[in-house]
Tab-separated table of C-alpha atoms and ligand atoms in Angstrom:
chain	number	residue	atom	x	y	z
A	1	UNK	CA	-12.890	72.356	56.622
A	2	UNK	CA	-16.564	72.054	55.662
A	3	UNK	CA	-17.217	73.872	52.354
A	4	UNK	CA	-20.572	75.676	52.261
A	5	UNK	CA	-22.323	76.668	49.078
A	6	UNK	CA	-22.885	80.191	50.443
A	7	UNK	CA	-20.813	81.942	53.088
A	8	UNK	CA	-22.404	85.228	54.202
A	9	UNK	CA	-20.243	87.770	56.027
A	10	UNK	CA	-22.226	89.931	58.462
A	11	UNK	CA	-25.594	89.392	60.186
A	12	UNK	CA	-27.091	92.835	59.628
A	13	UNK	CA	-30.261	93.352	57.552
A	14	UNK	CA	-28.456	92.399	54.314
A	15	UNK	CA	-26.946	89.126	55.563
A	16	UNK	CA	-30.059	88.099	57.500
A	17	UNK	CA	-32.398	88.746	54.575
A	18	UNK	CA	-30.214	86.816	52.171
A	19	UNK	CA	-29.856	83.867	54.565
A	20	UNK	CA	-33.585	83.695	55.246
A	21	UNK	CA	-34.415	83.919	51.553
A	22	UNK	CA	-31.978	81.079	50.802
A	23	UNK	CA	-33.615	79.026	53.550
A	24	UNK	CA	-37.101	79.848	52.201
A	25	UNK	CA	-36.005	78.525	48.798
A	26	UNK	CA	-34.964	75.211	50.382
A	27	UNK	CA	-31.206	75.884	50.498
A	28	UNK	CA	-29.440	74.364	53.524
A	29	UNK	CA	-25.769	74.819	52.683
A	30	UNK	CA	-25.130	78.342	53.997
A	31	UNK	CA	-23.438	79.928	56.987
A	32	UNK	CA	-23.441	83.497	58.345
A	33	UNK	CA	-20.383	84.866	60.198
A	34	UNK	CA	-20.977	87.820	62.521
A	35	UNK	CA	-18.374	89.798	64.433
A	36	UNK	CA	-20.662	90.891	67.282
A	37	UNK	CA	-22.411	88.712	69.865
A	38	UNK	CA	-25.798	89.663	68.400
A	39	UNK	CA	-27.409	90.105	64.972
A	40	UNK	CA	-28.899	93.305	63.533
A	41	UNK	CA	-25.897	95.460	62.637
A	42	UNK	CA	-26.691	99.169	62.647
A	43	UNK	CA	-30.354	98.324	63.282
A	44	UNK	CA	-29.741	96.888	66.755
A	45	UNK	CA	-31.468	98.169	69.900
A	46	UNK	CA	-30.613	97.912	73.580
A	47	UNK	CA	-32.704	98.265	76.698
A	48	UNK	CA	-31.664	101.551	78.309
A	49	UNK	CA	-33.406	103.106	81.314
A	50	UNK	CA	-36.311	100.679	81.014
A	51	UNK	CA	-37.086	101.135	77.311
A	52	UNK	CA	-35.629	100.399	73.863
A	53	UNK	CA	-32.952	102.610	72.391
A	54	UNK	CA	-31.568	102.244	68.846
A	55	UNK	CA	-27.823	101.941	69.386
A	56	UNK	CA	-27.051	102.453	65.680
A	57	UNK	CA	-28.965	105.759	65.652
A	58	UNK	CA	-32.694	106.360	65.112
A	59	UNK	CA	-34.188	103.669	62.880
A	60	UNK	CA	-37.678	103.681	61.350
A	61	UNK	CA	-39.139	101.372	58.722
A	62	UNK	CA	-40.386	103.193	55.635
A	63	UNK	CA	-43.886	102.084	54.602
A	64	UNK	CA	-43.194	102.580	50.905
A	65	UNK	CA	-41.895	99.104	49.891
A	66	UNK	CA	-44.751	96.598	50.337
A	67	UNK	CA	-42.648	93.591	49.219
A	68	UNK	CA	-40.100	94.425	51.918
A	69	UNK	CA	-42.592	95.134	54.711
A	70	UNK	CA	-44.534	91.932	53.835
A	71	UNK	CA	-41.305	89.986	54.161
A	72	UNK	CA	-40.423	91.595	57.500
A	73	UNK	CA	-43.960	91.035	58.799
A	74	UNK	CA	-43.345	87.272	58.449
A	75	UNK	CA	-41.002	87.678	61.426
A	76	UNK	CA	-42.744	90.491	63.268
A	77	UNK	CA	-46.429	90.754	62.251
A	78	UNK	CA	-47.832	94.150	61.307
A	79	UNK	CA	-49.944	94.240	64.487
A	80	UNK	CA	-46.717	94.504	66.500
A	81	UNK	CA	-45.841	97.828	64.849
A	82	UNK	CA	-47.179	101.351	65.279
A	83	UNK	CA	-47.474	103.545	62.182
A	84	UNK	CA	-46.469	107.205	62.406
A	85	UNK	CA	-46.690	110.183	60.082
A	86	UNK	CA	-43.212	111.587	60.291
A	87	UNK	CA	-42.836	114.719	62.405
A	88	UNK	CA	-39.277	115.920	61.872
A	89	UNK	CA	-37.850	119.406	62.118
A	90	UNK	CA	-34.666	121.339	61.460
A	91	UNK	CA	-32.998	123.784	63.805
A	92	UNK	CA	-31.492	126.701	61.935
A	93	UNK	CA	-29.843	129.518	63.896
A	94	UNK	CA	-31.860	128.428	66.916
A	95	UNK	CA	-35.222	128.513	65.098
A	96	UNK	CA	-37.178	125.257	64.667
A	97	UNK	CA	-38.870	124.738	61.278
A	98	UNK	CA	-40.627	121.687	59.834
A	99	UNK	CA	-38.578	119.434	57.605
A	100	UNK	CA	-37.782	119.650	54.731
A	101	UNK	CA	-36.712	123.258	55.083
A	102	UNK	CA	-37.272	124.182	51.423
A	103	UNK	CA	-40.964	123.162	51.680
A	104	UNK	CA	-41.538	125.074	54.900
A	105	UNK	CA	-39.861	128.438	54.407
A	106	UNK	CA	-43.256	130.005	55.120
A	107	UNK	CA	-42.520	129.343	58.806
A	108	UNK	CA	-39.652	131.900	58.701
A	109	UNK	CA	-39.969	135.653	59.388
A	110	UNK	CA	-41.210	137.654	56.369
A	111	UNK	CA	-37.855	139.347	55.698
A	112	UNK	CA	-36.116	135.995	55.713
A	113	UNK	CA	-38.734	134.453	53.426
A	114	UNK	CA	-37.994	137.204	50.899
A	115	UNK	CA	-34.245	136.517	51.050
A	116	UNK	CA	-34.777	132.756	50.668
A	117	UNK	CA	-37.182	133.302	47.765
A	118	UNK	CA	-34.742	135.590	45.957
A	119	UNK	CA	-31.957	133.065	46.339
A	120	UNK	CA	-34.167	130.214	45.061
A	121	UNK	CA	-35.122	132.329	42.041
A	122	UNK	CA	-31.436	132.699	41.175
A	123	UNK	CA	-30.463	129.065	41.941
A	124	UNK	CA	-28.711	127.378	39.024
A	125	UNK	CA	-31.463	124.781	38.596
A	126	UNK	CA	-33.943	127.607	38.012
A	127	UNK	CA	-31.742	129.686	35.711
A	128	UNK	CA	-30.770	126.803	33.425
A	129	UNK	CA	-27.139	126.386	34.540
A	130	UNK	CA	-25.493	122.995	34.130
A	131	UNK	CA	-25.504	120.941	37.369
A	132	UNK	CA	-22.081	120.902	39.074
A	133	UNK	CA	-20.436	117.563	39.903
A	134	UNK	CA	-19.137	118.655	43.341
A	135	UNK	CA	-21.584	118.296	46.210
A	136	UNK	CA	-20.695	121.658	47.797
A	137	UNK	CA	-21.340	123.483	44.496
A	138	UNK	CA	-24.370	121.394	43.696
A	139	UNK	CA	-26.208	122.369	46.933
A	140	UNK	CA	-26.536	126.114	46.105
A	141	UNK	CA	-27.241	125.167	42.469
A	142	UNK	CA	-30.182	123.052	43.618
A	143	UNK	CA	-31.527	124.887	46.687
A	144	UNK	CA	-30.231	128.421	46.372
A	145	UNK	CA	-27.348	130.144	48.144
A	146	UNK	CA	-29.305	131.007	51.293
A	147	UNK	CA	-30.462	127.458	52.162
A	148	UNK	CA	-26.949	126.263	51.282
A	149	UNK	CA	-25.150	128.763	53.520
A	150	UNK	CA	-27.575	128.772	56.450
A	151	UNK	CA	-28.464	125.105	56.622
A	152	UNK	CA	-27.158	122.549	54.140
A	153	UNK	CA	-23.444	123.372	54.213
A	154	UNK	CA	-23.175	123.735	58.032
A	155	UNK	CA	-25.275	120.592	58.558
A	156	UNK	CA	-23.348	118.534	56.045
A	157	UNK	CA	-20.014	119.790	57.369
A	158	UNK	CA	-21.102	118.331	60.699
A	159	UNK	CA	-21.917	115.058	58.924
A	160	UNK	CA	-18.922	114.726	56.626
A	161	UNK	CA	-16.168	116.938	58.101
A	162	UNK	CA	-13.348	117.731	55.673
A	163	UNK	CA	-14.565	114.995	53.311
A	164	UNK	CA	-17.465	117.260	52.280
A	165	UNK	CA	-15.160	118.745	49.614
A	166	UNK	CA	-14.558	115.289	48.126
A	167	UNK	CA	-18.213	114.332	47.766
A	168	UNK	CA	-19.872	113.997	44.400
A	169	UNK	CA	-23.415	115.160	43.578
A	170	UNK	CA	-24.515	111.947	41.803
A	171	UNK	CA	-26.248	110.469	44.894
A	172	UNK	CA	-28.590	113.474	45.271
A	173	UNK	CA	-29.495	113.894	41.638
A	174	UNK	CA	-32.963	112.376	41.987
A	175	UNK	CA	-34.075	115.205	44.297
A	176	UNK	CA	-36.695	117.374	42.559
A	177	UNK	CA	-35.727	120.966	41.726
A	178	UNK	CA	-36.918	123.618	44.176
A	179	UNK	CA	-39.466	125.632	42.239
A	180	UNK	CA	-39.543	129.391	42.845
A	181	UNK	CA	-43.218	129.562	41.922
A	182	UNK	CA	-44.240	126.753	44.286
A	183	UNK	CA	-42.110	128.158	47.119
A	184	UNK	CA	-43.745	131.557	46.652
A	185	UNK	CA	-47.206	129.968	46.659
A	186	UNK	CA	-46.280	128.073	49.840
A	187	UNK	CA	-45.118	131.284	51.541
A	188	UNK	CA	-48.345	133.056	50.580
A	189	UNK	CA	-50.699	130.226	51.576
A	190	UNK	CA	-48.736	128.832	54.549
A	191	UNK	CA	-48.945	125.303	53.149
A	192	UNK	CA	-45.826	123.152	52.677
A	193	UNK	CA	-45.164	122.273	49.067
A	194	UNK	CA	-43.333	119.548	47.229
A	195	UNK	CA	-42.946	115.814	47.479
A	196	UNK	CA	-43.083	114.305	50.953
A	197	UNK	CA	-39.605	113.409	52.242
A	198	UNK	CA	-38.243	109.870	52.355
A	199	UNK	CA	-39.702	107.879	55.303
A	200	UNK	CA	-42.669	110.303	55.530
A	201	UNK	CA	-44.711	107.437	57.035
A	202	UNK	CA	-43.000	104.778	59.026
A	203	UNK	CA	-43.390	101.768	61.269
A	204	UNK	CA	-41.804	101.521	64.721
A	205	UNK	CA	-42.272	98.449	66.932
A	206	UNK	CA	-44.868	98.808	69.703
A	207	UNK	CA	-43.160	96.788	72.422
A	208	UNK	CA	-39.563	96.574	71.295
A	209	UNK	CA	-36.771	98.500	69.614
A	210	UNK	CA	-36.116	98.307	65.870
A	211	UNK	CA	-33.542	95.591	66.613
A	212	UNK	CA	-36.245	93.042	67.460
A	213	UNK	CA	-37.231	92.143	63.892
A	214	UNK	CA	-33.605	91.294	63.025
A	215	UNK	CA	-33.180	89.202	66.186
A	216	UNK	CA	-36.196	87.180	65.084
A	217	UNK	CA	-34.750	86.788	61.596
A	218	UNK	CA	-31.502	85.561	63.137
A	219	UNK	CA	-33.428	83.141	65.328
A	220	UNK	CA	-35.095	81.644	62.230
A	221	UNK	CA	-31.658	80.575	60.940
A	222	UNK	CA	-29.979	80.130	64.336
A	223	UNK	CA	-28.150	76.907	63.441
A	224	UNK	CA	-26.494	78.667	60.509
A	225	UNK	CA	-25.045	81.740	62.273
A	226	UNK	CA	-21.755	81.940	64.156
A	227	UNK	CA	-21.257	84.967	66.424
A	228	UNK	CA	-18.028	86.535	67.653
A	229	UNK	CA	-16.413	85.783	64.284
A	230	UNK	CA	-14.597	88.900	63.092
A	231	UNK	CA	-13.507	88.279	59.501
A	232	UNK	CA	-10.123	89.810	58.674
A	233	UNK	CA	-8.848	87.862	55.688
A	234	UNK	CA	-10.130	86.697	52.318
A	235	UNK	CA	-8.394	84.527	49.730
A	236	UNK	CA	-9.919	84.866	46.273
A	237	UNK	CA	-7.927	81.899	44.934
A	238	UNK	CA	-9.358	79.374	47.373
A	239	UNK	CA	-12.552	81.244	48.400
A	240	UNK	CA	-11.517	81.075	52.041
A	241	UNK	CA	-12.024	83.625	54.795
A	242	UNK	CA	-10.183	83.824	58.102
A	243	UNK	CA	-11.321	85.307	61.397
A	244	UNK	CA	-9.430	86.873	64.304
A	245	UNK	CA	-9.705	83.659	66.355
A	246	UNK	CA	-7.842	81.747	63.639
A	247	UNK	CA	-10.890	79.937	62.151
A	248	UNK	CA	-11.009	79.339	58.393
A	249	UNK	CA	-14.114	78.903	56.250
A	250	UNK	CA	-14.326	77.897	52.599
A	251	UNK	CA	-17.292	78.303	50.270
A	252	UNK	CA	-18.378	78.051	46.657
A	253	UNK	CA	-19.777	81.616	46.907
A	254	UNK	CA	-18.970	84.354	49.397
A	255	UNK	CA	-21.406	87.199	49.942
A	256	UNK	CA	-19.862	90.039	51.904
A	257	UNK	CA	-21.976	92.649	53.665
A	258	UNK	CA	-19.095	93.880	55.856
A	259	UNK	CA	-17.041	96.988	55.059
A	260	UNK	CA	-14.332	96.147	52.517
A	261	UNK	CA	-11.855	97.945	54.794
A	262	UNK	CA	-12.343	95.151	57.355
A	263	UNK	CA	-10.237	92.791	55.230
A	264	UNK	CA	-6.728	93.489	56.477
A	265	UNK	CA	-5.400	90.556	54.430
A	266	UNK	CA	-6.537	90.015	50.852
A	267	UNK	CA	-4.981	87.298	48.716
A	268	UNK	CA	-5.404	86.960	44.957
A	269	UNK	CA	-6.679	90.477	44.188
A	270	UNK	CA	-4.810	92.842	41.838
A	271	UNK	CA	-2.834	95.473	43.763
A	272	UNK	CA	-4.630	98.433	42.155
A	273	UNK	CA	-8.037	97.166	43.320
A	274	UNK	CA	-6.661	96.521	46.825
A	275	UNK	CA	-5.289	100.071	46.912
A	276	UNK	CA	-8.612	101.497	45.735
A	277	UNK	CA	-10.375	99.930	48.754
A	278	UNK	CA	-8.268	102.138	51.032
A	279	UNK	CA	-9.685	105.164	49.169
A	280	UNK	CA	-13.270	104.367	50.228
A	281	UNK	CA	-14.348	106.806	52.947
A	282	UNK	CA	-16.862	106.397	55.750
A	283	UNK	CA	-18.081	108.133	58.887
A	284	UNK	CA	-18.881	106.990	62.424
A	285	UNK	CA	-21.694	108.004	64.745
A	286	UNK	CA	-22.043	107.966	68.515
A	287	UNK	CA	-25.364	108.003	70.268
A	288	UNK	CA	-25.768	109.318	73.800
A	289	UNK	CA	-28.849	108.898	75.976
A	290	UNK	CA	-30.367	111.617	78.183
A	291	UNK	CA	-33.201	110.713	80.581
A	292	UNK	CA	-35.243	113.953	80.301
A	293	UNK	CA	-38.443	114.374	78.289
A	294	UNK	CA	-38.587	117.373	75.958
A	295	UNK	CA	-41.670	119.432	75.192
A	296	UNK	CA	-41.929	118.749	71.454
A	297	UNK	CA	-44.155	116.726	69.142
A	298	UNK	CA	-41.170	115.922	66.900
A	299	UNK	CA	-39.877	112.401	66.418
A	300	UNK	CA	-36.517	113.965	65.689
A	301	UNK	CA	-34.839	117.331	64.984
A	302	UNK	CA	-31.752	118.011	62.814
A	303	UNK	CA	-29.365	120.656	64.194
A	304	UNK	CA	-27.221	122.643	61.777
A	305	UNK	CA	-25.593	124.925	64.375
A	306	UNK	CA	-21.806	124.335	64.339
A	307	UNK	CA	-21.513	125.075	68.076
A	308	UNK	CA	-23.618	121.993	68.918
A	309	UNK	CA	-21.532	118.813	68.648
A	310	UNK	CA	-24.517	116.592	67.785
A	311	UNK	CA	-26.435	116.823	64.515
A	312	UNK	CA	-29.705	115.122	65.474
A	313	UNK	CA	-31.814	114.503	68.558
A	314	UNK	CA	-34.370	111.675	68.680
A	315	UNK	CA	-37.203	112.043	71.185
A	316	UNK	CA	-37.938	108.444	71.954
A	317	UNK	CA	-40.931	109.293	74.164
A	318	UNK	CA	-42.671	110.315	70.921
A	319	UNK	CA	-42.248	106.965	69.101
A	320	UNK	CA	-41.455	104.280	71.697
A	321	UNK	CA	-44.574	104.710	73.830
A	322	UNK	CA	-44.074	104.319	77.560
A	323	UNK	CA	-40.437	105.390	77.287
A	324	UNK	CA	-38.818	108.605	78.432
A	325	UNK	CA	-35.813	110.624	77.380
A	326	UNK	CA	-34.002	111.330	74.139
A	327	UNK	CA	-30.733	110.517	72.477
A	328	UNK	CA	-28.295	112.560	70.430
A	329	UNK	CA	-26.323	111.494	67.341
A	330	UNK	CA	-22.825	112.913	66.984
A	331	UNK	CA	-20.454	112.245	64.108
A	332	UNK	CA	-17.153	110.540	64.938
A	333	UNK	CA	-14.996	113.542	63.967
A	334	UNK	CA	-16.940	115.808	66.363
A	335	UNK	CA	-16.827	113.715	69.529
A	336	UNK	CA	-15.800	115.627	72.633
A	337	UNK	CA	-14.417	114.504	75.985
A	338	UNK	CA	-17.209	114.338	78.537
A	339	UNK	CA	-17.480	113.317	82.172
A	340	UNK	CA	-21.217	112.655	81.818
A	341	UNK	CA	-22.104	109.162	82.842
A	342	UNK	CA	-24.778	108.618	80.174
A	343	UNK	CA	-25.259	105.475	78.100
A	344	UNK	CA	-23.226	105.887	74.885
A	345	UNK	CA	-22.556	103.692	71.888
A	346	UNK	CA	-20.075	104.355	69.099
A	347	UNK	CA	-20.704	102.824	65.664
A	348	UNK	CA	-17.420	102.838	63.779
A	349	UNK	CA	-19.062	102.200	60.401
A	350	UNK	CA	-22.193	104.321	60.092
A	351	UNK	CA	-22.142	106.291	56.803
A	352	UNK	CA	-20.496	105.194	53.544
A	353	UNK	CA	-19.360	108.471	51.965
A	354	UNK	CA	-20.374	109.170	48.371
A	355	UNK	CA	-17.032	110.551	47.226
A	356	UNK	CA	-16.392	111.475	43.612
A	357	UNK	CA	-14.148	108.428	43.232
A	358	UNK	CA	-16.515	105.947	44.830
A	359	UNK	CA	-18.649	104.869	41.820
A	360	UNK	CA	-15.581	103.933	39.787
A	361	UNK	CA	-13.879	102.160	42.714
A	362	UNK	CA	-16.957	100.082	43.526
A	363	UNK	CA	-17.718	99.267	39.891
A	364	UNK	CA	-14.264	97.754	39.354
A	365	UNK	CA	-14.182	96.065	42.743
A	366	UNK	CA	-17.620	94.437	42.480
A	367	UNK	CA	-17.198	93.384	38.843
A	368	UNK	CA	-13.811	91.831	39.550
A	369	UNK	CA	-14.981	90.124	42.767
A	370	UNK	CA	-18.067	88.624	41.095
A	371	UNK	CA	-15.874	86.922	38.512
A	372	UNK	CA	-14.383	85.109	41.533
A	373	UNK	CA	-17.795	84.264	43.043
A	374	UNK	CA	-17.530	86.939	45.731
A	375	UNK	CA	-20.496	89.321	45.906
A	376	UNK	CA	-20.721	92.681	47.685
A	377	UNK	CA	-24.153	93.296	49.208
A	378	UNK	CA	-25.812	95.998	51.312
A	379	UNK	CA	-24.739	99.312	52.787
A	380	UNK	CA	-21.095	98.214	53.130
A	381	UNK	CA	-20.748	95.431	50.581
A	382	UNK	CA	-21.873	97.922	47.910
A	383	UNK	CA	-20.777	101.074	49.784
A	384	UNK	CA	-24.177	102.636	49.180
A	385	UNK	CA	-26.253	105.007	51.295
A	386	UNK	CA	-29.028	102.396	51.648
A	387	UNK	CA	-31.750	102.519	54.276
A	388	UNK	CA	-32.722	99.180	55.792
A	389	UNK	CA	-35.793	98.728	53.570
A	390	UNK	CA	-33.664	99.254	50.464
A	391	UNK	CA	-31.035	96.898	51.904
A	392	UNK	CA	-33.649	94.191	52.429
A	393	UNK	CA	-34.877	94.759	48.858
A	394	UNK	CA	-31.424	94.372	47.311
A	395	UNK	CA	-30.730	91.287	49.456
A	396	UNK	CA	-34.009	89.704	48.262
A	397	UNK	CA	-32.916	90.379	44.678
A	398	UNK	CA	-29.471	88.952	45.374
A	399	UNK	CA	-31.012	85.719	46.733
A	400	UNK	CA	-32.992	85.321	43.502
A	401	UNK	CA	-29.943	86.059	41.391
A	402	UNK	CA	-27.696	83.606	43.274
A	403	UNK	CA	-30.252	80.795	43.274
A	404	UNK	CA	-30.944	81.352	39.578
A	405	UNK	CA	-27.241	81.321	38.768
A	406	UNK	CA	-26.136	78.355	40.860
A	407	UNK	CA	-29.187	76.195	40.072
A	408	UNK	CA	-28.594	76.423	36.309
B	1	FAD	C1	-27.657	107.034	62.126
B	1	FAD	C2	-28.344	106.119	61.148
B	1	FAD	C3	-29.716	106.200	61.017
B	1	FAD	C4	-30.368	105.359	60.125
B	1	FAD	N1	-31.733	105.452	60.031
B	1	FAD	C5	-32.413	104.587	59.280
B	1	FAD	C6	-33.849	104.601	59.274
B	1	FAD	O1	-34.500	105.407	59.934
B	1	FAD	N2	-34.483	103.682	58.505
B	1	FAD	C7	-33.795	102.757	57.792
B	1	FAD	O2	-34.443	101.917	57.144
B	1	FAD	N3	-32.450	102.723	57.752
B	1	FAD	C8	-31.739	103.616	58.480
B	1	FAD	N4	-30.358	103.584	58.491
B	1	FAD	C9	-29.659	102.665	57.565
B	1	FAD	C10	-29.548	101.234	58.098
B	1	FAD	O3	-28.806	101.232	59.285
B	1	FAD	C11	-28.850	100.376	57.052
B	1	FAD	O4	-29.549	100.432	55.826
B	1	FAD	C12	-28.760	98.898	57.407
B	1	FAD	O5	-28.270	98.690	58.688
B	1	FAD	C13	-27.836	98.217	56.387
B	1	FAD	O6	-27.746	96.852	56.671
B	1	FAD	P1	-26.425	96.050	56.280
B	1	FAD	O7	-26.672	94.647	56.678
B	1	FAD	O8	-26.082	96.343	54.872
B	1	FAD	O9	-25.254	96.718	57.164
B	1	FAD	P2	-25.051	96.715	58.747
B	1	FAD	O10	-26.331	96.950	59.455
B	1	FAD	O11	-23.941	97.649	59.019
B	1	FAD	O12	-24.602	95.213	59.052
B	1	FAD	C14	-23.308	94.747	58.777
B	1	FAD	C15	-23.012	93.595	59.724
B	1	FAD	O13	-21.676	93.141	59.461
B	1	FAD	C16	-21.035	92.911	60.711
B	1	FAD	N5	-19.581	93.019	60.525
B	1	FAD	C17	-18.855	94.139	60.328
B	1	FAD	N6	-17.541	93.828	60.222
B	1	FAD	C18	-17.458	92.484	60.327
B	1	FAD	C19	-16.383	91.566	60.268
B	1	FAD	N7	-15.119	91.958	60.109
B	1	FAD	N8	-16.643	90.230	60.398
B	1	FAD	C20	-17.928	89.787	60.566
B	1	FAD	N9	-18.974	90.626	60.657
B	1	FAD	C21	-18.752	91.947	60.527
B	1	FAD	C22	-21.591	94.012	61.616
B	1	FAD	O14	-21.389	93.719	62.988
B	1	FAD	C23	-23.059	94.003	61.201
B	1	FAD	O15	-23.806	93.086	61.930
B	1	FAD	C24	-29.649	104.423	59.334
B	1	FAD	C25	-28.253	104.353	59.485
B	1	FAD	C26	-27.602	105.195	60.368
B	1	FAD	C27	-26.105	105.124	60.531
């Protein structure tokens, strides 16, 4: 068995960035193991009905991290991307309003605006109440009862199912408070207020799907990636991993970007940490393609209505030029039997859930694993709600940290 200096599990954005950064620094002793036949993870695309479709759900590259976009442009130059100002909307009781809802209440009927304004005025964040730790209590505290009841709770119940009651509020704490005064001003002047939402400007490839940039990154390290290698076991005593086809790989350092739940056999880890892994929660998403064009300028619309199984529609004709049709995103717990013959793709691991227990579980797990030269990285390795630009950023930092540590 050939021992590598770095064994990277998973060829999604995290694994690919780390591998390419190691290569850039002159490192040659690394190997990436990927379960699928292709790299890119949740950011993969497929050609469907003559145009690209993001099989992991709608993916757009935020413009706001220049170090990350510069790095990605090494593989897919900026001229190969279109830039868009985000046009996203929410559907609330059948009415379509610009996103985010709290900045665009002025688009509601007058009577409704008054009700929303009154509920914002009495929201806990505006009356000086202490912020609750539970997500479902925190939403009305932050946005007011009316936005909570009419939009946020129904939408998030679609996203998280029964787990919504187990979520903490810590992952939303950076959101600015909704100001009564600013909301009132917005309703009077018909101008949205507040900070622009995350990914308010984004890149989307001109000719390809979002998956293309990751395929190119994988191609740059093609001799150091093995596909069809589903890792199922890890031995912390010998730093060995095993795959479903019976292969074994040993390394001086293992960097795992795959969900911790994928390890069905773990050797050398204390039982209480092993048990805590089974308490990590996650959600799945299925995308389904429909060939019709829709008369909307939106790139995507969020749907809060419980009677609709899906929670988001992406109108690809508005961002992949020359394409037609749209796709829906439906959470795993809401999938329904259908005899439609549309293209569908189910992503088992889509959303790491930010449960109340998660920070403590991950802190212990990652600290303990690092002492054994095993590092968790990315959306699944860290069980964090990272977008791909953030994932690339943390993988770039990890490369620096590993090279600094092992070159000492
Ligand atoms: C619906 C949806 C929409 C999103 N929209 C955006 C967006 O607009 N913009 C944005 O920047 N980000 C978006 N994201 C987030 C983005 O998908 C992630 O940040 C990114 O994919 C994380 O990269 P990763 O490498 O950490 O994980 P992943 O992409 O999940 O990659 C993990 C890799 O590990 C592999 N793997 C899993 N199990 C095993 C195993 N047992 N053995 C070997 N390999 C294995 C997988 O096949 C995969 O290739 C979205 C995510 C979802 C679900």
